[in-house]
Tab-separated table of C-alpha atoms in Angstrom:
chain	number	residue	atom	x	y	z
A	1	UNK	CA	-22.684	12.688	9.065
A	2	UNK	CA	-20.296	12.882	11.640
A	3	UNK	CA	-18.563	9.872	10.098
A	4	UNK	CA	-18.530	11.302	6.447
A	5	UNK	CA	-17.055	14.599	7.827
A	6	UNK	CA	-13.864	12.331	9.609
A	7	UNK	CA	-13.897	10.420	6.208
A	8	UNK	CA	-13.295	13.548	4.546
A	9	UNK	CA	-10.864	14.909	6.874
A	10	UNK	CA	-9.020	11.681	6.844
A	11	UNK	CA	-8.578	11.886	3.261
A	12	UNK	CA	-7.426	15.203	3.419
A	13	UNK	CA	-5.112	14.892	6.266
A	14	UNK	CA	-3.745	11.479	4.371
A	15	UNK	CA	-3.270	13.742	0.982
A	16	UNK	CA	-1.726	17.010	2.376
A	17	UNK	CA	0.353	15.494	5.474
A	18	UNK	CA	2.929	12.802	6.317
A	19	UNK	CA	2.597	10.773	9.692
A	20	UNK	CA	5.288	12.396	10.395
A	21	UNK	CA	4.969	14.980	13.390
A	22	UNK	CA	5.330	18.286	12.836
A	23	UNK	CA	9.065	19.644	12.067
A	24	UNK	CA	10.287	22.988	10.909
A	25	UNK	CA	10.103	23.218	7.511
A	26	UNK	CA	13.432	25.347	7.310
A	27	UNK	CA	16.414	23.257	6.197
A	28	UNK	CA	19.361	24.168	8.147
A	29	UNK	CA	22.576	24.319	6.256
A	30	UNK	CA	23.869	20.824	7.857
A	31	UNK	CA	20.530	19.124	7.441
A	32	UNK	CA	19.929	18.929	3.695
A	33	UNK	CA	23.031	16.492	3.276
A	34	UNK	CA	24.184	13.403	0.617
A	35	UNK	CA	25.381	10.250	1.767
A	36	UNK	CA	28.750	9.675	2.278
A	37	UNK	CA	30.585	6.497	0.853
A	38	UNK	CA	34.116	6.289	1.849
A	39	UNK	CA	35.451	9.825	0.773
A	40	UNK	CA	33.272	10.672	-2.105
A	41	UNK	CA	29.718	11.432	-2.144
A	42	UNK	CA	27.026	9.945	-3.768
A	43	UNK	CA	25.147	12.039	-6.207
A	44	UNK	CA	23.550	9.500	-8.194
A	45	UNK	CA	22.488	5.690	-8.305
A	46	UNK	CA	20.723	2.861	-10.090
A	47	UNK	CA	17.148	2.888	-11.242
A	48	UNK	CA	14.430	2.342	-13.348
A	49	UNK	CA	12.215	5.323	-13.936
A	50	UNK	CA	9.652	6.799	-16.177
A	51	UNK	CA	9.821	9.713	-18.240
A	52	UNK	CA	5.938	10.055	-19.107
A	53	UNK	CA	2.744	8.011	-18.387
A	54	UNK	CA	2.071	5.062	-20.505
A	55	UNK	CA	2.417	0.985	-21.295
A	56	UNK	CA	5.517	-0.604	-20.043
A	57	UNK	CA	7.717	0.354	-22.977
A	58	UNK	CA	7.908	3.886	-20.644
A	59	UNK	CA	10.450	2.080	-18.248
A	60	UNK	CA	13.490	3.312	-18.613
A	61	UNK	CA	16.910	1.795	-16.540
A	62	UNK	CA	19.203	4.625	-15.484
A	63	UNK	CA	22.352	4.626	-13.695
A	64	UNK	CA	22.403	8.542	-13.174
A	65	UNK	CA	19.198	8.820	-10.754
A	66	UNK	CA	19.244	11.483	-8.439
A	67	UNK	CA	20.446	10.337	-5.429
A	68	UNK	CA	18.226	10.594	-2.493
A	69	UNK	CA	18.928	13.811	0.106
A	70	UNK	CA	17.617	14.165	3.614
A	71	UNK	CA	15.604	17.164	3.873
A	72	UNK	CA	14.106	16.857	6.894
A	73	UNK	CA	15.372	15.862	10.716
A	74	UNK	CA	12.906	12.930	11.081
A	75	UNK	CA	14.081	11.392	7.564
A	76	UNK	CA	16.302	8.467	6.967
A	77	UNK	CA	18.208	7.201	3.589
A	78	UNK	CA	17.317	3.553	3.488
A	79	UNK	CA	19.590	1.081	1.051
A	80	UNK	CA	17.033	-0.787	-0.878
A	81	UNK	CA	17.679	-4.568	-0.844
A	82	UNK	CA	14.310	-5.560	-2.315
A	83	UNK	CA	11.432	-4.081	-3.718
A	84	UNK	CA	7.720	-5.671	-4.138
A	85	UNK	CA	5.081	-4.405	-6.827
A	86	UNK	CA	1.505	-3.714	-6.321
A	87	UNK	CA	-1.282	-3.050	-9.012
A	88	UNK	CA	-0.679	0.608	-7.851
A	89	UNK	CA	2.531	0.674	-9.612
A	90	UNK	CA	1.125	-0.571	-12.704
A	91	UNK	CA	-1.655	2.232	-12.412
A	92	UNK	CA	0.698	4.608	-11.761
A	93	UNK	CA	2.635	3.801	-14.752
A	94	UNK	CA	-0.502	4.875	-16.543
A	95	UNK	CA	-1.225	8.314	-15.224
A	96	UNK	CA	-3.362	6.970	-12.122
A	97	UNK	CA	-3.537	9.609	-9.364
A	98	UNK	CA	-1.329	11.713	-11.501
A	99	UNK	CA	-3.325	15.187	-10.202
A	100	UNK	CA	-3.466	14.058	-6.511
A	101	UNK	CA	0.057	13.039	-6.104
A	102	UNK	CA	1.273	16.249	-7.890
A	103	UNK	CA	-0.899	18.407	-5.351
A	104	UNK	CA	0.899	16.441	-2.252
A	105	UNK	CA	4.445	16.978	-3.641
A	106	UNK	CA	3.837	20.107	-4.590
A	107	UNK	CA	0.329	21.847	-2.923
A	108	UNK	CA	1.334	25.663	-3.379
A	109	UNK	CA	1.371	24.549	-7.472
A	110	UNK	CA	4.744	26.057	-7.539
A	111	UNK	CA	6.504	23.524	-9.926
A	112	UNK	CA	5.301	23.143	-13.838
A	113	UNK	CA	3.610	20.645	-14.840
A	114	UNK	CA	5.744	17.111	-15.481
A	115	UNK	CA	7.898	18.031	-12.526
A	116	UNK	CA	7.616	14.916	-11.064
A	117	UNK	CA	10.005	13.136	-13.666
A	118	UNK	CA	11.871	11.191	-13.573
A	119	UNK	CA	9.645	9.005	-11.402
A	120	UNK	CA	10.443	5.991	-9.520
A	121	UNK	CA	7.837	3.544	-8.739
A	122	UNK	CA	7.774	0.739	-6.381
A	123	UNK	CA	5.646	0.907	-2.943
A	124	UNK	CA	7.282	-1.661	-0.945
A	125	UNK	CA	10.786	-2.014	0.315
A	126	UNK	CA	13.021	-3.822	2.852
A	127	UNK	CA	16.604	-2.682	3.248
A	128	UNK	CA	19.205	-1.101	5.248
A	129	UNK	CA	19.467	2.133	7.435
A	130	UNK	CA	22.362	4.277	5.696
A	131	UNK	CA	22.055	7.670	7.068
A	132	UNK	CA	19.498	9.004	10.019
A	133	UNK	CA	17.987	12.577	9.909
A	134	UNK	CA	19.196	14.498	13.240
A	135	UNK	CA	15.971	14.197	15.171
A	136	UNK	CA	16.177	10.420	14.316
A	137	UNK	CA	17.705	8.885	17.708
A	138	UNK	CA	19.088	5.670	18.372
A	139	UNK	CA	16.560	4.354	20.514
A	140	UNK	CA	13.975	4.198	17.391
A	141	UNK	CA	16.768	3.649	14.209
A	142	UNK	CA	20.262	3.833	13.917
A	143	UNK	CA	22.556	3.234	10.882
A	144	UNK	CA	22.943	-0.355	10.006
A	145	UNK	CA	19.457	-1.538	11.029
A	146	UNK	CA	17.132	-3.231	8.839
A	147	UNK	CA	13.935	-2.175	8.033
A	148	UNK	CA	10.642	-2.490	5.950
A	149	UNK	CA	8.293	0.172	4.687
A	150	UNK	CA	5.444	1.322	2.480
A	151	UNK	CA	6.298	4.191	0.437
A	152	UNK	CA	3.193	6.685	0.099
A	153	UNK	CA	2.374	6.784	-3.810
A	154	UNK	CA	3.583	10.695	-4.120
A	155	UNK	CA	6.946	9.687	-2.897
A	156	UNK	CA	9.615	8.248	-4.894
A	157	UNK	CA	9.507	4.689	-4.792
A	158	UNK	CA	11.768	1.721	-4.253
A	159	UNK	CA	12.941	0.549	-7.565
A	160	UNK	CA	16.081	2.148	-6.730
A	161	UNK	CA	19.447	1.319	-5.177
A	162	UNK	CA	18.314	4.022	-2.425
A	163	UNK	CA	15.108	5.659	-1.150
A	164	UNK	CA	14.578	8.791	1.705
A	165	UNK	CA	11.558	8.278	3.864
A	166	UNK	CA	10.141	9.742	7.322
A	167	UNK	CA	11.250	7.710	10.229
A	168	UNK	CA	7.254	7.426	10.798
A	169	UNK	CA	6.927	5.301	7.609
A	170	UNK	CA	9.858	2.837	8.668
A	171	UNK	CA	9.916	0.168	11.073
A	172	UNK	CA	11.814	-3.018	11.999
A	173	UNK	CA	11.860	-5.612	9.683
A	174	UNK	CA	11.101	-8.640	11.325
A	175	UNK	CA	13.587	-10.660	12.193
A	176	UNK	CA	12.869	-14.257	10.517
A	177	UNK	CA	12.127	-12.615	6.955
A	178	UNK	CA	14.681	-12.471	4.404
A	179	UNK	CA	14.800	-8.807	2.733
A	180	UNK	CA	12.768	-10.604	-0.401
A	181	UNK	CA	9.920	-12.095	2.186
A	182	UNK	CA	9.702	-8.842	4.130
A	183	UNK	CA	9.115	-6.632	0.773
A	184	UNK	CA	6.143	-8.847	-0.115
A	185	UNK	CA	4.261	-7.467	3.046
A	186	UNK	CA	4.087	-3.599	4.073
A	187	UNK	CA	1.972	-2.036	1.413
A	188	UNK	CA	-0.754	-4.739	1.457
A	189	UNK	CA	-0.109	-4.699	5.158
A	190	UNK	CA	-0.599	-1.027	5.805
A	191	UNK	CA	-3.784	-1.310	3.143
A	192	UNK	CA	-5.075	-3.899	4.975
A	193	UNK	CA	-5.059	-2.741	8.073
A	194	UNK	CA	-6.323	0.775	7.029
A	195	UNK	CA	-9.338	-1.081	5.470
A	196	UNK	CA	-9.768	-3.683	8.198
A	197	UNK	CA	-8.867	-1.518	11.382
A	198	UNK	CA	-9.321	2.163	10.672
A	199	UNK	CA	-12.008	1.588	8.563
A	200	UNK	CA	-13.728	-1.295	9.683
A	201	UNK	CA	-12.865	-1.277	13.300
A	202	UNK	CA	-11.845	-4.536	14.062
A	203	UNK	CA	-8.791	-5.538	16.363
A	204	UNK	CA	-7.359	-8.279	18.184
A	205	UNK	CA	-9.582	-7.626	20.973
A	206	UNK	CA	-12.972	-7.703	19.115
A	207	UNK	CA	-12.383	-10.274	15.790
A	208	UNK	CA	-13.110	-13.281	17.461
A	209	UNK	CA	-15.780	-15.433	16.383
A	210	UNK	CA	-16.850	-12.884	13.626
A	211	UNK	CA	-17.667	-13.816	10.400
A	212	UNK	CA	-15.385	-11.750	7.780
A	213	UNK	CA	-16.009	-12.093	3.962
A	214	UNK	CA	-12.955	-11.357	1.560
A	215	UNK	CA	-14.040	-11.127	-2.009
A	216	UNK	CA	-10.563	-11.879	-4.184
A	217	UNK	CA	-8.558	-13.996	-1.435
A	218	UNK	CA	-5.650	-14.909	-3.234
A	219	UNK	CA	-3.861	-11.379	-3.964
A	220	UNK	CA	-1.713	-9.433	-1.600
A	221	UNK	CA	-4.056	-7.673	0.408
A	222	UNK	CA	-6.093	-10.908	0.293
A	223	UNK	CA	-3.603	-13.277	1.543
A	224	UNK	CA	-2.411	-11.070	4.493
A	225	UNK	CA	-5.908	-10.108	5.465
A	226	UNK	CA	-6.806	-13.594	5.972
A	227	UNK	CA	-3.433	-14.465	8.171
A	228	UNK	CA	-4.226	-11.293	10.244
A	229	UNK	CA	-8.123	-12.018	10.869
A	230	UNK	CA	-7.414	-15.742	11.501
A	231	UNK	CA	-4.623	-14.765	14.386
A	232	UNK	CA	-6.993	-12.785	15.393
A	233	UNK	CA	-9.531	-15.251	15.992
A	234	UNK	CA	-12.131	-14.562	13.297
A	235	UNK	CA	-14.159	-17.045	10.753
A	236	UNK	CA	-13.003	-16.008	7.097
A	237	UNK	CA	-14.653	-16.821	3.952
A	238	UNK	CA	-13.189	-15.947	0.805
A	239	UNK	CA	-13.827	-16.000	-2.933
A	240	UNK	CA	-11.012	-17.201	-5.104
A	241	UNK	CA	-10.558	-19.535	-8.498
A	242	UNK	CA	-10.053	-23.234	-7.936
A	243	UNK	CA	-6.152	-23.029	-8.627
A	244	UNK	CA	-6.106	-20.843	-5.381
A	245	UNK	CA	-8.099	-22.433	-3.136
A	246	UNK	CA	-4.853	-24.465	-2.111
A	247	UNK	CA	-3.188	-21.536	-1.151
A	248	UNK	CA	-5.723	-19.684	0.695
A	249	UNK	CA	-6.310	-23.124	2.611
A	250	UNK	CA	-2.945	-23.315	3.621
A	251	UNK	CA	-3.427	-19.482	5.296
A	252	UNK	CA	-6.160	-21.307	7.391
A	253	UNK	CA	-9.675	-19.922	5.663
A	254	UNK	CA	-12.580	-21.283	7.048
A	255	UNK	CA	-14.552	-21.353	3.612
A	256	UNK	CA	-13.863	-21.014	-0.006
A	257	UNK	CA	-16.192	-20.141	-2.543
A	258	UNK	CA	-14.876	-20.827	-6.498
A	259	UNK	CA	-16.161	-17.254	-8.845
A	260	UNK	CA	-15.052	-19.505	-11.607
A	261	UNK	CA	-17.995	-22.370	-10.899
A	262	UNK	CA	-20.918	-19.389	-11.603
A	263	UNK	CA	-22.163	-16.494	-10.476
A	264	UNK	CA	-20.564	-15.963	-6.797
A	265	UNK	CA	-23.308	-14.234	-5.265
A	266	UNK	CA	-25.519	-17.413	-5.217
A	267	UNK	CA	-23.710	-19.779	-3.311
A	268	UNK	CA	-22.630	-16.846	-1.057
A	269	UNK	CA	-26.095	-15.848	-0.201
A	270	UNK	CA	-26.554	-19.446	1.017
A	271	UNK	CA	-24.671	-18.919	3.861
A	272	UNK	CA	-24.531	-17.368	7.107
A	273	UNK	CA	-24.719	-13.426	6.824
A	274	UNK	CA	-21.417	-11.460	7.850
A	275	UNK	CA	-20.344	-8.986	9.955
A	276	UNK	CA	-17.893	-7.648	7.429
A	277	UNK	CA	-17.038	-7.657	3.784
A	278	UNK	CA	-13.767	-6.436	2.601
A	279	UNK	CA	-13.911	-6.077	-1.269
A	280	UNK	CA	-10.759	-6.328	-3.463
A	281	UNK	CA	-13.121	-7.117	-6.507
A	282	UNK	CA	-15.203	-3.956	-7.564
A	283	UNK	CA	-17.058	-4.123	-10.746
A	284	UNK	CA	-20.822	-4.998	-9.662
A	285	UNK	CA	-20.052	-6.843	-6.202
A	286	UNK	CA	-21.840	-3.640	-4.452
A	287	UNK	CA	-24.778	-4.574	-6.005
A	288	UNK	CA	-24.903	-7.516	-4.002
A	289	UNK	CA	-22.042	-7.737	-1.437
A	290	UNK	CA	-24.392	-5.776	1.211
A	291	UNK	CA	-26.916	-8.038	1.106
A	292	UNK	CA	-24.656	-10.670	2.669
A	293	UNK	CA	-24.009	-8.475	5.713
A	294	UNK	CA	-26.201	-8.946	8.939
A	295	UNK	CA	-28.770	-6.258	9.172
A	296	UNK	CA	-28.716	-3.738	12.443
A	297	UNK	CA	-25.839	-5.075	13.807
A	298	UNK	CA	-23.317	-2.819	12.591
A	299	UNK	CA	-22.137	-4.687	9.931
A	300	UNK	CA	-19.815	-3.027	7.260
A	301	UNK	CA	-19.080	-3.305	3.785
A	302	UNK	CA	-15.844	-2.109	3.006
A	303	UNK	CA	-14.195	-1.687	-0.589
A	304	UNK	CA	-10.749	-0.908	-1.731
A	305	UNK	CA	-11.843	-0.201	-5.369
A	306	UNK	CA	-12.891	3.334	-4.705
A	307	UNK	CA	-13.450	6.015	-7.924
A	308	UNK	CA	-11.385	8.363	-5.433
A	309	UNK	CA	-8.390	9.144	-7.435
A	310	UNK	CA	-10.331	8.799	-10.929
A	311	UNK	CA	-12.436	11.741	-9.629
A	312	UNK	CA	-9.399	14.148	-8.985
A	313	UNK	CA	-7.776	12.861	-12.301
A	314	UNK	CA	-10.338	13.763	-14.492
A	315	UNK	CA	-12.407	16.791	-12.626
A	316	UNK	CA	-9.322	18.153	-11.097
A	317	UNK	CA	-8.793	18.585	-7.154
A	318	UNK	CA	-11.989	20.436	-5.853
A	319	UNK	CA	-14.456	19.111	-8.470
A	320	UNK	CA	-12.991	15.621	-7.500
A	321	UNK	CA	-13.016	15.826	-3.600
A	322	UNK	CA	-16.748	17.258	-4.193
A	323	UNK	CA	-17.957	14.452	-6.520
A	324	UNK	CA	-16.383	11.795	-4.531
A	325	UNK	CA	-17.722	13.132	-1.406
A	326	UNK	CA	-21.592	13.374	-2.791
A	327	UNK	CA	-20.931	9.805	-4.113
A	328	UNK	CA	-19.708	7.930	-0.746
A	329	UNK	CA	-22.468	10.440	1.186
A	330	UNK	CA	-25.289	8.933	-1.004
A	331	UNK	CA	-24.033	5.650	-1.262
A	332	UNK	CA	-23.497	5.632	3.019
A	333	UNK	CA	-27.012	6.884	3.638
A	334	UNK	CA	-28.773	4.172	0.867
A	335	UNK	CA	-27.057	1.309	2.790
A	336	UNK	CA	-27.589	2.938	6.472
A	337	UNK	CA	-31.400	2.634	5.795
A	338	UNK	CA	-31.174	-1.092	5.415
A	339	UNK	CA	-29.285	-1.471	8.535
A	340	UNK	CA	-25.175	-1.985	7.137
A	341	UNK	CA	-22.490	0.608	6.820
A	342	UNK	CA	-20.699	1.503	3.422
A	343	UNK	CA	-17.537	2.686	3.700
A	344	UNK	CA	-14.630	3.119	1.463
A	345	UNK	CA	-11.044	2.112	2.519
A	346	UNK	CA	-7.492	2.762	0.903
A	347	UNK	CA	-3.589	2.884	2.001
A	348	UNK	CA	-2.242	4.878	4.622
A	349	UNK	CA	1.201	4.663	5.588
A	350	UNK	CA	1.847	3.366	9.080
A	351	UNK	CA	4.855	2.607	10.473
A	352	UNK	CA	3.590	1.969	13.947
A	353	UNK	CA	0.643	-0.772	12.340
A	354	UNK	CA	3.942	-2.404	10.912
A	355	UNK	CA	5.689	-2.675	14.164
A	356	UNK	CA	2.710	-4.805	15.761
A	357	UNK	CA	2.564	-6.283	12.221
A	358	UNK	CA	6.588	-7.467	12.639
A	359	UNK	CA	5.542	-9.007	15.813
A	360	UNK	CA	3.061	-11.061	14.406
A	361	UNK	CA	5.260	-12.540	11.907
A	362	UNK	CA	8.045	-13.121	14.242
A	363	UNK	CA	5.829	-14.922	16.265
A	364	UNK	CA	4.656	-17.269	13.389
A	365	UNK	CA	1.274	-15.987	12.744
A	366	UNK	CA	1.684	-14.312	9.399
A	367	UNK	CA	3.940	-15.173	6.746
A	368	UNK	CA	4.954	-13.686	3.644
A	369	UNK	CA	3.369	-15.110	0.470
A	370	UNK	CA	5.682	-14.584	-2.346
A	371	UNK	CA	4.789	-15.620	-5.794
A	372	UNK	CA	7.458	-14.877	-7.799
A	373	UNK	CA	11.065	-13.252	-7.752
A	374	UNK	CA	12.685	-11.141	-10.170
A	375	UNK	CA	15.946	-9.509	-10.616
A	376	UNK	CA	16.860	-5.899	-10.832
A	377	UNK	CA	17.518	-6.141	-14.911
A	378	UNK	CA	13.966	-7.597	-15.279
A	379	UNK	CA	11.850	-5.459	-13.576
A	380	UNK	CA	9.926	-4.779	-17.065
A	381	UNK	CA	8.747	-8.625	-16.875
A	382	UNK	CA	7.723	-7.988	-13.140
A	383	UNK	CA	5.593	-5.004	-14.441
A	384	UNK	CA	3.934	-7.409	-16.763
A	385	UNK	CA	3.722	-10.294	-14.377
A	386	UNK	CA	1.691	-7.833	-12.042
A	387	UNK	CA	-0.491	-6.085	-15.213
A	388	UNK	CA	-1.834	-9.491	-15.986
A	389	UNK	CA	-3.850	-9.986	-12.577
A	390	UNK	CA	-4.698	-13.319	-10.951
A	391	UNK	CA	-1.897	-12.637	-8.257
A	392	UNK	CA	-1.040	-15.482	-5.856
A	393	UNK	CA	0.515	-13.239	-3.223
A	394	UNK	CA	3.381	-11.076	-4.647
A	395	UNK	CA	5.839	-10.343	-6.973
A	396	UNK	CA	9.296	-9.323	-5.704
A	397	UNK	CA	11.918	-7.627	-7.500
A	398	UNK	CA	15.967	-8.027	-5.692
A	399	UNK	CA	17.932	-4.954	-6.074
A	400	UNK	CA	21.208	-4.900	-7.596
A	401	UNK	CA	23.492	-2.685	-8.904
A	402	UNK	CA	21.930	-3.157	-12.347
A	403	UNK	CA	25.060	-4.584	-14.104
A	404	UNK	CA	22.623	-6.680	-15.795
A	405	UNK	CA	20.717	-3.302	-17.379
A	406	UNK	CA	21.760	-1.373	-20.038
A	407	UNK	CA	21.020	2.858	-20.542
């Protein structure tokens, strides 16, 4: 029950607070600023926005999106050079998590419904710092630094020329990566780190020779998790289709199971049991995946496919949180009686984790896996690519002035 309380507190903290240390909420006269270029102040910028939730046709290019403003002294304005897309961008385009994100943006419910629009999607970013808040010292970041970040879903995203973020959400970009490559990493890295390290309890010191199963190994989270776990000495098995086997083998996977060859649980049951299962697939996997764990050895099943935001969207914040707590508690207790641990993983912004990951990238232990690159004018096509699924790495957009697009 202690774990359940900690998990609930973690959810609530993730939703209601950023990683940043506490700062005064009063904005002093010189703190709310616009970025200066030459002698004029920028007040608008090019961006892809949505004005309502829906299918891909709600995407709209504009040259008149509001320029991001530094509101707090620990924030930075970043010029975006490249943006990575993720399945959550497609889901958010359709309204997924709208109730929870609205609460995060406006916890006192002061603003009217729909005040999040125009909304900018995009959770991955690589770019250059253009301006720093008063509390951001050169010892950490300064203008001109190349940085990368995973943008929290409740903030305006990276499909724009500029974005404002907490300095605690950004990290120095790996020196060996281009902006296109770097934009393929942060969101999946932060998600994998949250699931494997924060929830799964793995780290570089305890991972050696542990048997890890990744269900859905060829997507963004899967390809990153493979590399991090192999760098830490784990034995990694993944499920993927036959045409993705070459990709995951190239990342160091020890064993591959083709899910298109028949019921995937059959060959998996014939293998030695696992210390941790990371589920990127969902569906009916829960009905058999926990049976693949070593019983009474602290083994964990961590799923990234949870009904948390669906519950809050459908039932509202209070009832949704209650339903979520009941669901995860009942499942955790059910499986604990069988000697295995059931956990939910979810994205959490983590600049400190990105610092460690940046070092691993520069050391050659992790590489970016970019499946396809699009121009800024091709954002709708890029979103459709992500929406089709069956990813073999990440879809990345090179941000430009948008001259190939029209209002």
